[in-house]
mmCIF file of C-alpha atoms in Angstrom:
data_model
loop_
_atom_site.group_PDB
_atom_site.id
_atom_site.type_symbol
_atom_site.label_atom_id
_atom_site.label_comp_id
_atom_site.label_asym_id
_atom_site.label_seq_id
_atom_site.Cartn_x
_atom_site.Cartn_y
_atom_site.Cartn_z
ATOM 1 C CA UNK A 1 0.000 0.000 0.000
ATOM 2 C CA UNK A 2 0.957 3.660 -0.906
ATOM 3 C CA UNK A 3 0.710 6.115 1.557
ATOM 4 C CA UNK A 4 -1.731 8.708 0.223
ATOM 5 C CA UNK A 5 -2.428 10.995 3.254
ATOM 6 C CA UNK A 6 -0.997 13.657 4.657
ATOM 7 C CA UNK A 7 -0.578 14.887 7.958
ATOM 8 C CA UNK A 8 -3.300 17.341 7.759
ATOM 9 C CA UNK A 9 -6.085 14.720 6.737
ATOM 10 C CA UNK A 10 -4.596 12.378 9.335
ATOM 11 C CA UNK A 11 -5.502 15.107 11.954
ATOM 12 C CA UNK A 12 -8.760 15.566 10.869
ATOM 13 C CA UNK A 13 -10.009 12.183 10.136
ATOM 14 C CA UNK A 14 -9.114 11.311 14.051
ATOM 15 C CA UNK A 15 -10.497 14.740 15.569
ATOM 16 C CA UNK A 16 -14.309 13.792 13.326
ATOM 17 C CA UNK A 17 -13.824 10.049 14.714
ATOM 18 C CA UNK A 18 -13.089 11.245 18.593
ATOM 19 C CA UNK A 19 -16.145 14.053 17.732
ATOM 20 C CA UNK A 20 -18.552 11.147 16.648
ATOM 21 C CA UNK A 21 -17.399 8.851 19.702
ATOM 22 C CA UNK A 22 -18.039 12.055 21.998
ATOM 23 C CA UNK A 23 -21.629 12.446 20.392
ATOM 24 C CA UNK A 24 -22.400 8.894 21.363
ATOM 25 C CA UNK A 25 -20.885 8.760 24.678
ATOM 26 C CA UNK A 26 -23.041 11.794 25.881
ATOM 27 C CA UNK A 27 -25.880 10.092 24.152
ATOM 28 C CA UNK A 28 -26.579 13.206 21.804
ATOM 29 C CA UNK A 29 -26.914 10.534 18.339
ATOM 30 C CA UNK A 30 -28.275 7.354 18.842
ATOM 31 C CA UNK A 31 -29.811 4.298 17.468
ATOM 32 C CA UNK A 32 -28.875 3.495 13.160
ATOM 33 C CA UNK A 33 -27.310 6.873 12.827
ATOM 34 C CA UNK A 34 -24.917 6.735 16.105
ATOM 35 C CA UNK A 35 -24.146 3.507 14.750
ATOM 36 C CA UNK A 36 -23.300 4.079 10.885
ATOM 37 C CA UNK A 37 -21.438 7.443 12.082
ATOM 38 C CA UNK A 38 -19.373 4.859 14.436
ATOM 39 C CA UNK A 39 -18.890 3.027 11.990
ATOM 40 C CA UNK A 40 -17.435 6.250 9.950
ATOM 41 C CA UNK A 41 -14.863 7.064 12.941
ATOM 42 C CA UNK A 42 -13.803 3.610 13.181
ATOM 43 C CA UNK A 43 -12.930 3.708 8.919
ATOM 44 C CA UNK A 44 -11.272 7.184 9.719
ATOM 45 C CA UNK A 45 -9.472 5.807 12.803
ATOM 46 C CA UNK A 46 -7.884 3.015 10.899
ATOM 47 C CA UNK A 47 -6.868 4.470 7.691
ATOM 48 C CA UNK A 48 -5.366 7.588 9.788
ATOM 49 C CA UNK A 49 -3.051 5.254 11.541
ATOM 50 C CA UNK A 50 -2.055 3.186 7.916
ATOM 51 C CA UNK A 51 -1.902 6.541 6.068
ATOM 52 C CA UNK A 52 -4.045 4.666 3.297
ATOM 53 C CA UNK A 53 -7.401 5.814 1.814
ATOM 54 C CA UNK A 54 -9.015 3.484 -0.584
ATOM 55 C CA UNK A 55 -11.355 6.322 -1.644
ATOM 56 C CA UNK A 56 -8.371 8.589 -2.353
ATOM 57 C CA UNK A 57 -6.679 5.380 -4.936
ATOM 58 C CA UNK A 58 -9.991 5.830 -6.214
ATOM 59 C CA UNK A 59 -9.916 9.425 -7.197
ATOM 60 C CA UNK A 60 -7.067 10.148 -7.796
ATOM 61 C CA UNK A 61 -6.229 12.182 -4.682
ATOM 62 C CA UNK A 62 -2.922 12.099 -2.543
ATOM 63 C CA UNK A 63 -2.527 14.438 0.371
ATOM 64 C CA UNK A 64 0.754 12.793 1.067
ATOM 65 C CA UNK A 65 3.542 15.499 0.678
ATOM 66 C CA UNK A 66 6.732 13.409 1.246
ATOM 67 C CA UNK A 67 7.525 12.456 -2.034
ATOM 68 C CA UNK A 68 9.527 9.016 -0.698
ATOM 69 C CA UNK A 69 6.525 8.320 1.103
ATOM 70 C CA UNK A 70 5.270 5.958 -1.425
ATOM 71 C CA UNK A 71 8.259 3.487 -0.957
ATOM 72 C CA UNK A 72 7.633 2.354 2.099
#
């Protein structure tokens, strides 16, 4: 896999994911749309910490500004 995100997107992918977790903790969202936006912030959680995006292969987009990123 090819790293494809940057730093920036990494920091906001896990600030929406610990946002979403906050919302459901303090019951503000519940029932199918706590859990698909769970869902969501679990998806953001893990592909923050790989520094891979699927969707981003799929268009085209790479946030990534290291340009030896993709070798590792």
């Amino acid at each position: 896999m090819k790293k494809n995100m940057g730093s920036l997107d990494k920091g906001i992918r896990i600030t929406v994911a610990i946002a979403i977790a906050l919302l459901y903790y303090f019951n503000v969202i519940s029932g199918t749309l706590a859990y698909v936006l769970m869902a969501v912030a679990i998806i953001f959680l893990l592909t923050s910490f790989i520094n891979f995006c699927p969707l981003y292969t799929i268009l085209g987009i790479n946030s990534c500004k290291i340009k030896n990123a993709n070798k590792s």
